[in-house]
Amino acid sequence: MTHNLNRLPPADAEALLLAMCPRIGDHAPELARRCGYLPLTLRVSAALLAADETYAVAHYLTQLEAEHQQPSADPKGDPHDPAASVTAALALSYAALPTPTQQAFAQLAVFVGSFDLPAALAVVEPTTQDALADTLALLVQRSLLHYDADTARYTQPDLLRAYGRTRMSAPSSAKPACATPATTLI
């Protein structure tokens, strides 16, 4: 599957990083480059760093580079493909989530369109409505889920949903009825 990945000009990419996480500071040009100047990757990286003041930016850069060098799941995969930058940033952000939040992220990948809290509650297991609301808020904070306050609905953009589906390996990752994309709960 290919996705349209529009790059930002370097100055705009750096400005986005610094707006989300000012402590990135002088590392902004290097981080923007390693993120491929891609808005999704920039937001996910900056959100992770903003959420944890103890996470050294230099250490994140090292981890991002190491993750980027991992062999692609696609044997035809090109490590210089912009999608490799997205995968590397998502892998680090996903790994930094608590296990129940990782599971919820993967389970939510069944939604092709937007969804609300009751629909999410139908696919995320095990949880309560309050716990799930907290989990969804964390995913929004980490730029792994989008929230529209006007409609009270969430969306998981295509690339995030595709990554989440790769994480649905365990049989308990989702309720049995959710093995295929959800469209009836929308």
PDB file of C-alpha atoms in Angstrom:
ATOM      1  CA  MET A   1       0.000   0.000   0.000  1.00  0.00           C
ATOM      2  CA  THR A   2       1.360   3.421  -0.898  1.00  0.00           C
ATOM      3  CA  HIS A   3       0.456   6.659   0.759  1.00  0.00           C
ATOM      4  CA  ASN A   4       0.889  10.231  -0.378  1.00  0.00           C
ATOM      5  CA  LEU A   5       3.586  11.641   1.875  1.00  0.00           C
ATOM      6  CA  ASN A   6       3.964  15.360   1.304  1.00  0.00           C
ATOM      7  CA  ARG A   7       7.133  16.798   2.763  1.00  0.00           C
ATOM      8  CA  LEU A   8       7.331  20.191   4.431  1.00  0.00           C
ATOM      9  CA  PRO A   9      10.064  22.658   3.573  1.00  0.00           C
ATOM     10  CA  PRO A  10      12.896  22.216   6.127  1.00  0.00           C
ATOM     11  CA  ALA A  11      12.181  25.547   7.851  1.00  0.00           C
ATOM     12  CA  ASP A  12       8.485  24.671   8.246  1.00  0.00           C
ATOM     13  CA  ALA A  13       9.346  21.214   9.564  1.00  0.00           C
ATOM     14  CA  GLU A  14      11.690  22.698  12.159  1.00  0.00           C
ATOM     15  CA  ALA A  15       9.081  25.287  13.153  1.00  0.00           C
ATOM     16  CA  LEU A  16       6.481  22.533  13.664  1.00  0.00           C
ATOM     17  CA  LEU A  17       8.856  20.567  15.901  1.00  0.00           C
ATOM     18  CA  LEU A  18       9.733  23.624  17.980  1.00  0.00           C
ATOM     19  CA  ALA A  19       6.099  24.722  18.297  1.00  0.00           C
ATOM     20  CA  MET A  20       5.163  21.325  19.718  1.00  0.00           C
ATOM     21  CA  CYS A  21       8.278  20.783  21.833  1.00  0.00           C
ATOM     22  CA  PRO A  22      10.511  23.836  22.331  1.00  0.00           C
ATOM     23  CA  ARG A  23      13.179  21.808  24.148  1.00  0.00           C
ATOM     24  CA  ILE A  24      14.105  20.168  20.843  1.00  0.00           C
ATOM     25  CA  GLY A  25      16.035  23.396  20.287  1.00  0.00           C
ATOM     26  CA  ASP A  26      19.201  23.048  18.224  1.00  0.00           C
ATOM     27  CA  HIS A  27      18.325  19.441  17.391  1.00  0.00           C
ATOM     28  CA  ALA A  28      15.393  20.604  15.222  1.00  0.00           C
ATOM     29  CA  PRO A  29      17.239  20.537  11.862  1.00  0.00           C
ATOM     30  CA  GLU A  30      18.577  17.019  12.454  1.00  0.00           C
ATOM     31  CA  LEU A  31      15.282  15.692  13.804  1.00  0.00           C
ATOM     32  CA  ALA A  32      13.364  17.220  10.893  1.00  0.00           C
ATOM     33  CA  ARG A  33      15.774  15.549   8.461  1.00  0.00           C
ATOM     34  CA  ARG A  34      15.502  12.156  10.179  1.00  0.00           C
ATOM     35  CA  CYS A  35      11.717  12.500  10.125  1.00  0.00           C
ATOM     36  CA  GLY A  36      11.895  12.986   6.370  1.00  0.00           C
ATOM     37  CA  TYR A  37      10.215  16.413   6.758  1.00  0.00           C
ATOM     38  CA  LEU A  38       6.908  14.519   6.924  1.00  0.00           C
ATOM     39  CA  PRO A  39       4.189  16.188   9.037  1.00  0.00           C
ATOM     40  CA  LEU A  40       2.925  12.937  10.582  1.00  0.00           C
ATOM     41  CA  THR A  41       6.411  11.815  11.587  1.00  0.00           C
ATOM     42  CA  LEU A  42       7.293  15.271  12.903  1.00  0.00           C
ATOM     43  CA  ARG A  43       4.115  15.436  15.030  1.00  0.00           C
ATOM     44  CA  VAL A  44       4.530  11.919  16.430  1.00  0.00           C
ATOM     45  CA  SER A  45       8.185  12.564  17.308  1.00  0.00           C
ATOM     46  CA  ALA A  46       7.563  15.978  18.867  1.00  0.00           C
ATOM     47  CA  ALA A  47       4.553  14.698  20.826  1.00  0.00           C
ATOM     48  CA  LEU A  48       6.598  11.861  22.310  1.00  0.00           C
ATOM     49  CA  LEU A  49       9.404  14.217  23.341  1.00  0.00           C
ATOM     50  CA  ALA A  50       6.954  16.788  24.714  1.00  0.00           C
ATOM     51  CA  ALA A  51       5.242  14.120  26.812  1.00  0.00           C
ATOM     52  CA  ASP A  52       8.448  13.052  28.570  1.00  0.00           C
ATOM     53  CA  GLU A  53      10.857  15.751  29.728  1.00  0.00           C
ATOM     54  CA  THR A  54      13.364  13.053  30.727  1.00  0.00           C
ATOM     55  CA  TYR A  55      13.602  11.665  27.195  1.00  0.00           C
ATOM     56  CA  ALA A  56      16.795  13.269  25.863  1.00  0.00           C
ATOM     57  CA  VAL A  57      16.419  14.548  22.321  1.00  0.00           C
ATOM     58  CA  ALA A  58      19.906  13.287  21.403  1.00  0.00           C
ATOM     59  CA  HIS A  59      18.954   9.813  22.659  1.00  0.00           C
ATOM     60  CA  TYR A  60      15.727   9.919  20.644  1.00  0.00           C
ATOM     61  CA  LEU A  61      17.709  10.820  17.520  1.00  0.00           C
ATOM     62  CA  THR A  62      19.984   7.821  18.088  1.00  0.00           C
ATOM     63  CA  GLN A  63      17.005   5.514  18.601  1.00  0.00           C
ATOM     64  CA  LEU A  64      15.219   6.930  15.555  1.00  0.00           C
ATOM     65  CA  GLU A  65      18.268   6.265  13.387  1.00  0.00           C
ATOM     66  CA  ALA A  66      18.620   2.718  14.743  1.00  0.00           C
ATOM     67  CA  GLU A  67      14.928   2.023  14.172  1.00  0.00           C
ATOM     68  CA  HIS A  68      15.182   3.460  10.666  1.00  0.00           C
ATOM     69  CA  GLN A  69      17.976   0.981   9.883  1.00  0.00           C
ATOM     70  CA  GLN A  70      15.849  -2.024  10.890  1.00  0.00           C
ATOM     71  CA  PRO A  71      15.128  -4.362   7.978  1.00  0.00           C
ATOM     72  CA  SER A  72      11.819  -3.594   6.356  1.00  0.00           C
ATOM     73  CA  ALA A  73       8.986  -6.086   6.691  1.00  0.00           C
ATOM     74  CA  ASP A  74       8.599  -5.588   2.945  1.00  0.00           C
ATOM     75  CA  PRO A  75      11.474  -7.420   1.179  1.00  0.00           C
ATOM     76  CA  LYS A  76      11.243  -4.836  -1.603  1.00  0.00           C
ATOM     77  CA  GLY A  77      11.285  -2.051   0.995  1.00  0.00           C
ATOM     78  CA  ASP A  78      13.666   0.842   0.505  1.00  0.00           C
ATOM     79  CA  PRO A  79      15.164   2.228   3.750  1.00  0.00           C
ATOM     80  CA  HIS A  80      15.359   5.619   2.012  1.00  0.00           C
ATOM     81  CA  ASP A  81      11.629   5.589   1.290  1.00  0.00           C
ATOM     82  CA  PRO A  82       9.868   8.318   3.299  1.00  0.00           C
ATOM     83  CA  ALA A  83       7.548   5.664   4.718  1.00  0.00           C
ATOM     84  CA  ALA A  84      10.566   4.203   6.550  1.00  0.00           C
ATOM     85  CA  SER A  85      10.792   7.447   8.547  1.00  0.00           C
ATOM     86  CA  VAL A  86       7.129   7.133   9.467  1.00  0.00           C
ATOM     87  CA  THR A  87       7.539   3.515  10.544  1.00  0.00           C
ATOM     88  CA  ALA A  88      10.597   4.337  12.661  1.00  0.00           C
ATOM     89  CA  ALA A  89       8.851   7.187  14.503  1.00  0.00           C
ATOM     90  CA  LEU A  90       5.691   5.137  15.022  1.00  0.00           C
ATOM     91  CA  ALA A  91       7.686   2.200  16.383  1.00  0.00           C
ATOM     92  CA  LEU A  92       9.372   4.409  18.991  1.00  0.00           C
ATOM     93  CA  SER A  93       6.142   6.130  19.963  1.00  0.00           C
ATOM     94  CA  TYR A  94       4.290   2.817  20.184  1.00  0.00           C
ATOM     95  CA  ALA A  95       7.049   1.275  22.314  1.00  0.00           C
ATOM     96  CA  ALA A  96       6.818   4.196  24.764  1.00  0.00           C
ATOM     97  CA  LEU A  97       3.100   3.602  25.387  1.00  0.00           C
ATOM     98  CA  PRO A  98       1.863   1.565  28.362  1.00  0.00           C
ATOM     99  CA  THR A  99       0.886  -1.967  27.288  1.00  0.00           C
ATOM    100  CA  PRO A 100      -2.898  -1.412  27.632  1.00  0.00           C
ATOM    101  CA  THR A 101      -2.597   1.702  25.458  1.00  0.00           C
ATOM    102  CA  GLN A 102      -0.590  -0.242  22.868  1.00  0.00           C
ATOM    103  CA  GLN A 103      -3.351  -2.836  22.778  1.00  0.00           C
ATOM    104  CA  ALA A 104      -6.036  -0.177  22.412  1.00  0.00           C
ATOM    105  CA  PHE A 105      -4.091   1.526  19.597  1.00  0.00           C
ATOM    106  CA  ALA A 106      -3.972  -1.770  17.700  1.00  0.00           C
ATOM    107  CA  GLN A 107      -7.610  -2.621  18.402  1.00  0.00           C
ATOM    108  CA  LEU A 108      -8.773   0.790  17.175  1.00  0.00           C
ATOM    109  CA  ALA A 109      -7.199   0.042  13.786  1.00  0.00           C
ATOM    110  CA  VAL A 110     -10.374  -1.841  12.859  1.00  0.00           C
ATOM    111  CA  PHE A 111     -12.130   1.494  12.272  1.00  0.00           C
ATOM    112  CA  VAL A 112     -11.949   2.648   8.671  1.00  0.00           C
ATOM    113  CA  GLY A 113     -13.675   5.940   9.408  1.00  0.00           C
ATOM    114  CA  SER A 114     -14.301   8.043  12.450  1.00  0.00           C
ATOM    115  CA  PHE A 115     -15.672   6.585  15.666  1.00  0.00           C
ATOM    116  CA  ASP A 116     -16.966   7.750  19.022  1.00  0.00           C
ATOM    117  CA  LEU A 117     -16.293   6.561  22.561  1.00  0.00           C
ATOM    118  CA  PRO A 118     -19.141   3.985  22.656  1.00  0.00           C
ATOM    119  CA  ALA A 119     -17.918   2.440  19.384  1.00  0.00           C
ATOM    120  CA  ALA A 120     -14.361   2.294  20.733  1.00  0.00           C
ATOM    121  CA  LEU A 121     -15.676   0.660  23.883  1.00  0.00           C
ATOM    122  CA  ALA A 122     -17.200  -2.060  21.705  1.00  0.00           C
ATOM    123  CA  VAL A 123     -13.797  -3.052  20.269  1.00  0.00           C
ATOM    124  CA  VAL A 124     -11.234  -2.277  22.965  1.00  0.00           C
ATOM    125  CA  GLU A 125     -10.937  -5.003  25.550  1.00  0.00           C
ATOM    126  CA  PRO A 126     -10.812  -5.120  28.509  1.00  0.00           C
ATOM    127  CA  THR A 127     -11.662  -1.645  29.710  1.00  0.00           C
ATOM    128  CA  THR A 128     -14.181   0.667  31.292  1.00  0.00           C
ATOM    129  CA  GLN A 129     -15.520   3.810  29.681  1.00  0.00           C
ATOM    130  CA  ASP A 130     -13.470   6.058  31.993  1.00  0.00           C
ATOM    131  CA  ALA A 131     -10.265   4.088  31.440  1.00  0.00           C
ATOM    132  CA  LEU A 132     -10.824   4.102  27.688  1.00  0.00           C
ATOM    133  CA  ALA A 133     -11.437   7.863  27.685  1.00  0.00           C
ATOM    134  CA  ASP A 134      -8.056   8.292  29.395  1.00  0.00           C
ATOM    135  CA  THR A 135      -6.415   5.952  26.888  1.00  0.00           C
ATOM    136  CA  LEU A 136      -7.905   7.826  23.935  1.00  0.00           C
ATOM    137  CA  ALA A 137      -6.741  11.124  25.434  1.00  0.00           C
ATOM    138  CA  LEU A 138      -3.192   9.765  25.675  1.00  0.00           C
ATOM    139  CA  LEU A 139      -3.291   8.608  22.051  1.00  0.00           C
ATOM    140  CA  VAL A 140      -4.502  12.065  20.987  1.00  0.00           C
ATOM    141  CA  GLN A 141      -1.770  13.712  23.072  1.00  0.00           C
ATOM    142  CA  ARG A 142       0.837  11.532  21.340  1.00  0.00           C
ATOM    143  CA  SER A 143      -0.556  12.425  17.876  1.00  0.00           C
ATOM    144  CA  LEU A 144      -1.508   8.773  17.316  1.00  0.00           C
ATOM    145  CA  LEU A 145      -5.217   9.554  17.096  1.00  0.00           C
ATOM    146  CA  HIS A 146      -7.116  12.656  16.029  1.00  0.00           C
ATOM    147  CA  TYR A 147     -10.118  14.064  17.879  1.00  0.00           C
ATOM    148  CA  ASP A 148     -12.804  16.374  16.513  1.00  0.00           C
ATOM    149  CA  ALA A 149     -14.336  18.215  19.470  1.00  0.00           C
ATOM    150  CA  ASP A 150     -17.266  19.443  17.355  1.00  0.00           C
ATOM    151  CA  THR A 151     -18.437  15.912  16.600  1.00  0.00           C
ATOM    152  CA  ALA A 152     -16.865  14.117  19.601  1.00  0.00           C
ATOM    153  CA  ARG A 153     -15.378  11.616  17.158  1.00  0.00           C
ATOM    154  CA  TYR A 154     -11.920  10.143  16.768  1.00  0.00           C
ATOM    155  CA  THR A 155     -10.029   9.145  13.640  1.00  0.00           C
ATOM    156  CA  GLN A 156      -6.917   7.096  13.123  1.00  0.00           C
ATOM    157  CA  PRO A 157      -5.348   8.299   9.860  1.00  0.00           C
ATOM    158  CA  ASP A 158      -4.514   5.671   7.241  1.00  0.00           C
ATOM    159  CA  LEU A 159      -0.809   5.325   8.055  1.00  0.00           C
ATOM    160  CA  LEU A 160      -1.496   5.062  11.781  1.00  0.00           C
ATOM    161  CA  ARG A 161      -4.275   2.556  11.189  1.00  0.00           C
ATOM    162  CA  ALA A 162      -2.000   0.477   8.935  1.00  0.00           C
ATOM    163  CA  TYR A 163       0.679   0.473  11.626  1.00  0.00           C
ATOM    164  CA  GLY A 164      -1.895  -0.434  14.285  1.00  0.00           C
ATOM    165  CA  ARG A 165      -3.100  -3.369  12.215  1.00  0.00           C
ATOM    166  CA  THR A 166       0.466  -4.722  12.155  1.00  0.00           C
ATOM    167  CA  ARG A 167       0.334  -4.756  15.956  1.00  0.00           C
ATOM    168  CA  MET A 168      -2.827  -6.884  16.144  1.00  0.00           C
ATOM    169  CA  SER A 169      -0.868 -10.140  16.364  1.00  0.00           C
ATOM    170  CA  ALA A 170      -2.151 -11.558  19.638  1.00  0.00           C
ATOM    171  CA  PRO A 171      -5.541 -13.305  19.587  1.00  0.00           C
ATOM    172  CA  SER A 172      -6.659 -11.100  22.475  1.00  0.00           C
ATOM    173  CA  SER A 173      -5.792  -7.871  20.608  1.00  0.00           C
ATOM    174  CA  ALA A 174      -9.413  -7.276  19.729  1.00  0.00           C
ATOM    175  CA  LYS A 175     -12.774  -8.741  20.437  1.00  0.00           C
ATOM    176  CA  PRO A 176     -13.484 -11.611  18.000  1.00  0.00           C
ATOM    177  CA  ALA A 177     -16.099  -9.650  16.054  1.00  0.00           C
ATOM    178  CA  CYS A 178     -13.468  -7.084  15.161  1.00  0.00           C
ATOM    179  CA  ALA A 179     -11.120  -9.143  13.022  1.00  0.00           C
ATOM    180  CA  THR A 180     -12.070  -7.052   9.992  1.00  0.00           C
ATOM    181  CA  PRO A 181     -12.429  -3.298   9.594  1.00  0.00           C
ATOM    182  CA  ALA A 182     -15.392  -1.896  11.465  1.00  0.00           C
ATOM    183  CA  THR A 183     -17.952   0.002   9.466  1.00  0.00           C
ATOM    184  CA  THR A 184     -21.221  -0.850  11.170  1.00  0.00           C
ATOM    185  CA  LEU A 185     -20.435   0.945  14.439  1.00  0.00           C
ATOM    186  CA  ILE A 186     -19.798   4.264  12.741  1.00  0.00           C
TER     187      ILE A 186
END
